[in-house]
Short mmCIF file of C-alpha atoms in Angstrom, two decimals:
data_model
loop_
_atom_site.label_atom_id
_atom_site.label_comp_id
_atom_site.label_asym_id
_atom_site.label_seq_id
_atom_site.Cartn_x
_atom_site.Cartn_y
_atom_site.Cartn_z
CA UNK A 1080 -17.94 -14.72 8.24
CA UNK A 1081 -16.73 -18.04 6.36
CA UNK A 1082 -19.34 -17.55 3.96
CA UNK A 1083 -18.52 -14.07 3.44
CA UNK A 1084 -15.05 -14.93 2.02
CA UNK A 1085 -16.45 -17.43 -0.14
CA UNK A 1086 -18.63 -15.42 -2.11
CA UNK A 1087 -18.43 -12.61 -4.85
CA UNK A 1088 -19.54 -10.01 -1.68
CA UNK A 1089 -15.66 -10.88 -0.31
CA UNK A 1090 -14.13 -10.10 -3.94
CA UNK A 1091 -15.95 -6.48 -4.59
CA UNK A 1092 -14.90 -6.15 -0.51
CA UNK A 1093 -11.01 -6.74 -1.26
CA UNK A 1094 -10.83 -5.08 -4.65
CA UNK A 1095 -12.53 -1.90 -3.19
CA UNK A 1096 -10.86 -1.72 0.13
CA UNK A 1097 -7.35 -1.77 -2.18
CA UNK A 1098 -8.79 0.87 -4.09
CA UNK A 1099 -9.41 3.47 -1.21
CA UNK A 1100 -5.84 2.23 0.36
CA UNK A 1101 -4.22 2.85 -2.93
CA UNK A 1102 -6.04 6.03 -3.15
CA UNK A 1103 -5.30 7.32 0.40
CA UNK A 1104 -1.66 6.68 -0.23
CA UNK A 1105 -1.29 8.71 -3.12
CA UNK A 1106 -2.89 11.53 -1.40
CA UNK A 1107 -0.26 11.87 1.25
CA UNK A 1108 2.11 8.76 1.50
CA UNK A 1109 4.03 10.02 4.52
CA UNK A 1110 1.14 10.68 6.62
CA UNK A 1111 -0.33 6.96 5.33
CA UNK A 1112 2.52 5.04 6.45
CA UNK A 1113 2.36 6.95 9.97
CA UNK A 1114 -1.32 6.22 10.76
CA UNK A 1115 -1.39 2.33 9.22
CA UNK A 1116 1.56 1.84 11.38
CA UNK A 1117 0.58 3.25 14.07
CA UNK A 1118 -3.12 2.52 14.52
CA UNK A 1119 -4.21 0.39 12.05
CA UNK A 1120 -1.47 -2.40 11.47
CA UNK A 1121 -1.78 -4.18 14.74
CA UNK A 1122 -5.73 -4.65 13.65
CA UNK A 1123 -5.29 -6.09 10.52
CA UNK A 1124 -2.15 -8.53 12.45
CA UNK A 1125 -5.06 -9.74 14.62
CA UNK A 1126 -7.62 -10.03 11.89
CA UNK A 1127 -4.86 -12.66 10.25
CA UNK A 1128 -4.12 -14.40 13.92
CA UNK A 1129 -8.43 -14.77 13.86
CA UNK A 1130 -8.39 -15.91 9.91
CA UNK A 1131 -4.77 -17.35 8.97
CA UNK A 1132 -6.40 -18.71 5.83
CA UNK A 1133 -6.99 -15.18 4.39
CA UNK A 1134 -3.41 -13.97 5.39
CA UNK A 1135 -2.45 -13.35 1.46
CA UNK A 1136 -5.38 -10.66 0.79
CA UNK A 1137 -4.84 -8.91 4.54
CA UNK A 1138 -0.73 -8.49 3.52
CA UNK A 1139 -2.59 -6.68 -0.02
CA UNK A 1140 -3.72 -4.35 2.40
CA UNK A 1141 -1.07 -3.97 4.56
CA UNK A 1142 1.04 -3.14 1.50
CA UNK A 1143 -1.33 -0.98 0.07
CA UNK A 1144 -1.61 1.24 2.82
CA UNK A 1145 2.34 1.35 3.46
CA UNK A 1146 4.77 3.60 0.85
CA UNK A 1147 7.03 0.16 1.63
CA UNK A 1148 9.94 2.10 2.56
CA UNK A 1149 12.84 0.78 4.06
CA UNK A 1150 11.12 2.31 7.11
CA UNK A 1151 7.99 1.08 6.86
CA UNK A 1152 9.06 -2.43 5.26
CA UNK A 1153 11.09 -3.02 8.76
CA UNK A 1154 8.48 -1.70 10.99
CA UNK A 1155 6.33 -4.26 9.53
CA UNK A 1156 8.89 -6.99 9.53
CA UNK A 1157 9.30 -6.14 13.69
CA UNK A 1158 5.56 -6.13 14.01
CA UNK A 1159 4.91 -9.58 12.47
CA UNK A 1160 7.98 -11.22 14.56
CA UNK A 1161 6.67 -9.64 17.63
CA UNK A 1162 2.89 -11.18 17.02
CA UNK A 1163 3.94 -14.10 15.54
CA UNK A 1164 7.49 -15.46 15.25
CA UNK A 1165 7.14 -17.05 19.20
CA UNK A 1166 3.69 -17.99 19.17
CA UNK A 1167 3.00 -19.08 15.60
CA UNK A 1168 6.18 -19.98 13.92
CA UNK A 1169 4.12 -21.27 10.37
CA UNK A 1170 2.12 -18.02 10.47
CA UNK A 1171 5.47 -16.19 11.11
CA UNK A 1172 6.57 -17.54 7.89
CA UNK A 1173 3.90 -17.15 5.56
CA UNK A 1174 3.48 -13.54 6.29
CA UNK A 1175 7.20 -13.33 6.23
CA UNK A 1176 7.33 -14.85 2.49
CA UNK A 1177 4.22 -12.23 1.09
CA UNK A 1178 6.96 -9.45 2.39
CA UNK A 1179 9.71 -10.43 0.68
CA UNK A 1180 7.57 -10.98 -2.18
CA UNK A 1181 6.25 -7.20 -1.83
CA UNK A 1182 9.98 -6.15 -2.40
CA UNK A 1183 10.77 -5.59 -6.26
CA UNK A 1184 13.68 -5.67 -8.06
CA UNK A 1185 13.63 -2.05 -8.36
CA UNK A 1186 12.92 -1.09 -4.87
CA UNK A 1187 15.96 0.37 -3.26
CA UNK A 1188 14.68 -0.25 0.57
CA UNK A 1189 17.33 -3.52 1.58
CA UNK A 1190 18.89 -2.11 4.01
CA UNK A 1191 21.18 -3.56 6.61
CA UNK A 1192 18.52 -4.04 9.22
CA UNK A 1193 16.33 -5.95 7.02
CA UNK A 1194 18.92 -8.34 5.19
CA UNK A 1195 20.21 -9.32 8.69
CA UNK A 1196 16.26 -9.62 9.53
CA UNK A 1197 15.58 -11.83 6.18
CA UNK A 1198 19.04 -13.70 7.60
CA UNK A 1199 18.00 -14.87 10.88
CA UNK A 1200 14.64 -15.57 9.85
CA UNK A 1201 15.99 -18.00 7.18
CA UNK A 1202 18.74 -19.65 9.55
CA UNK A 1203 16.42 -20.21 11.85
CA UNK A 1204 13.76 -21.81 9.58
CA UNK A 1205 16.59 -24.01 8.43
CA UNK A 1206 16.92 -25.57 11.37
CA UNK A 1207 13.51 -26.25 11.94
CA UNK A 1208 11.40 -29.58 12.75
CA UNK A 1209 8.36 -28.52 10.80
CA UNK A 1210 8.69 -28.90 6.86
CA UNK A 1211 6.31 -26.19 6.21
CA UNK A 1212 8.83 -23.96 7.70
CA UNK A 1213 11.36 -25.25 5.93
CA UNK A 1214 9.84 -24.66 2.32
CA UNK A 1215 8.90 -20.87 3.23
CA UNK A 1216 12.82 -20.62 4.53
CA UNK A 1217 13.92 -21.91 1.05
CA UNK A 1218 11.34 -19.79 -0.90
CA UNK A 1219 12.87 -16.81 0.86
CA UNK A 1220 16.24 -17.56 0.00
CA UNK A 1221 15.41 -18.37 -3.63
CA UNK A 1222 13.53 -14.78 -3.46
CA UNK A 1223 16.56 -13.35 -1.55
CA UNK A 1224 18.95 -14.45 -4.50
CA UNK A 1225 17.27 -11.32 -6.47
CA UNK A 1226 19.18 -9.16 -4.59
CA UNK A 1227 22.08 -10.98 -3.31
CA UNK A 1228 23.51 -13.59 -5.05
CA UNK A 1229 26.45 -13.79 -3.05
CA UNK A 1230 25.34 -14.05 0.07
CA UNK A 1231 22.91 -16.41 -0.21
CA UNK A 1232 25.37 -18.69 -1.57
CA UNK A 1233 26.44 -18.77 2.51
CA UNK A 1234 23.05 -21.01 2.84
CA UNK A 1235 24.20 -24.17 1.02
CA UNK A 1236 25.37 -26.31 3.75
CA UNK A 1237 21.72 -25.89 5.38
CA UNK A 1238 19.58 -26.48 2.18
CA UNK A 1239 21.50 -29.22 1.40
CA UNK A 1240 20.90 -31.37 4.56
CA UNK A 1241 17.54 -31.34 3.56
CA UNK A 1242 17.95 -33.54 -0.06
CA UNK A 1243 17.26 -36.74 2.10
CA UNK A 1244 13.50 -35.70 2.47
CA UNK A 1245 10.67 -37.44 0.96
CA UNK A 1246 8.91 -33.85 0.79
CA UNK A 1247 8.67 -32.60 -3.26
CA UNK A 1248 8.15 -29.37 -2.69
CA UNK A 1249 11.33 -29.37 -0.45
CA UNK A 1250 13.04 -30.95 -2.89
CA UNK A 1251 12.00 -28.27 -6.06
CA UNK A 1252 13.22 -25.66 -4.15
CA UNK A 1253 16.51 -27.02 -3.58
CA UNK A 1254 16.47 -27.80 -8.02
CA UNK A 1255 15.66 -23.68 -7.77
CA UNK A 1256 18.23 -23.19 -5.27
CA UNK A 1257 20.76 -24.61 -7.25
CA UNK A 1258 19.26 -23.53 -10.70
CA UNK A 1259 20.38 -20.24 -9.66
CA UNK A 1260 23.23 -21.25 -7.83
CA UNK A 1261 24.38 -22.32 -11.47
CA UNK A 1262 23.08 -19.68 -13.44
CA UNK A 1263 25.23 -17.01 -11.28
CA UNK A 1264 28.49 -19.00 -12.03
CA UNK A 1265 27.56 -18.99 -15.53
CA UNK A 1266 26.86 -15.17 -15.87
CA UNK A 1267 30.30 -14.63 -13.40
CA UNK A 1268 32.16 -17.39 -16.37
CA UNK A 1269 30.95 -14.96 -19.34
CA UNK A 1270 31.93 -12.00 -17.60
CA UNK A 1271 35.54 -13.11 -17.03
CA UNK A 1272 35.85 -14.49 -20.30
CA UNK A 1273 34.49 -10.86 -21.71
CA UNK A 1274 37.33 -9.34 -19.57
CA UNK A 1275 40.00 -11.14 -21.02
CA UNK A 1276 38.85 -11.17 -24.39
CA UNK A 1277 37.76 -7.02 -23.92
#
């Protein structure tokens, strides 16, 4: 099976299974989104508990069988905790970071349910022992900052207890953090001085 992800034979598997899934979902989105939920999402949740390593291209298909709704986006999000978030808390997070990065700017399916979802899965991965959590948690607010400045600002105190680590990729995501931290006083500092000046 090892072998079989190494090789060219896993690449024409991938890009052909997205094909049919992209395929079957323009058919009849609706109707996709209601049997991948309901049948087939839990298979491809265990094929990733089996094979962590190969998490990124089974979250391809997940997301290419899904219209990625706010529905469906927070039926996956509930799935993922449920298999993973008390059993596999670095699994948890990886899977959690390839959803958020499924969500585009010009997606309108951030609803209330899945900021506060985003929200506690970030707090919580603040606070964590395990540094590997700790980078996804910071990716995912740096990711989260696409859609709300603001309230992402309401993280600082935890990313910033974390600028005493020795870990560098820790560390570059705090620079990002506060990159953007910056760059969002500087756009709200041209748009008051627009005002006045208007």
């Amino acid at each position: 099976f090892d072998t079989f992800y190494k090789n060219e034979q896993w690449v024409q598997f991938k890009t052909t299974t997205l094909k049919i899934c992209n395929a079957v979902r323009e058919i009849d989105g609706e109707k996709c989104d209601n049997i991948f939920l309901n049948f087939a999402l839990d298979v491809v949740l265990d094929m990733i508990k089996v094979n962590p390593i190969y998490r990124n291209e089974m979250c391809q298909i997940i997301f290419s069988l899904t219209t990625n709704t706010s529905e469906s986006h927070y039926e996956i999000l509930k799935r993922i905790s449920k298999k993973f978030a008390n059993t596999d808390e670095i699994l948890f997070y990886h899977i959690l970071v390839q959803c958020m990065n499924n969500i585009k700017e010009s997606d309108e399916i951030l609803n209330e349910d899945i900021f506060y979802f985003y929200n506690e899965a970030i707090i919580k991965g603040l606070s964590s022992s395990c540094d590997v959590v700790i980078i996804k948690s910071i990716y995912l607010i740096n990711q989260f900052m696409r859609f709300y400045y603001f309230d992402c600002l309401q993280y600082h105190d935890r990313v910033f207890k974390h600028i005493n680590t020795y870990n560098w990729e820790i560390l570059s995501l705090i620079l990002i953090y506060c990159s953007k931290a910056l760059e969002l006083y500087n756009r709200q500092k041209l748009e008051r001085e627009n005002a006045l000046t208007s």
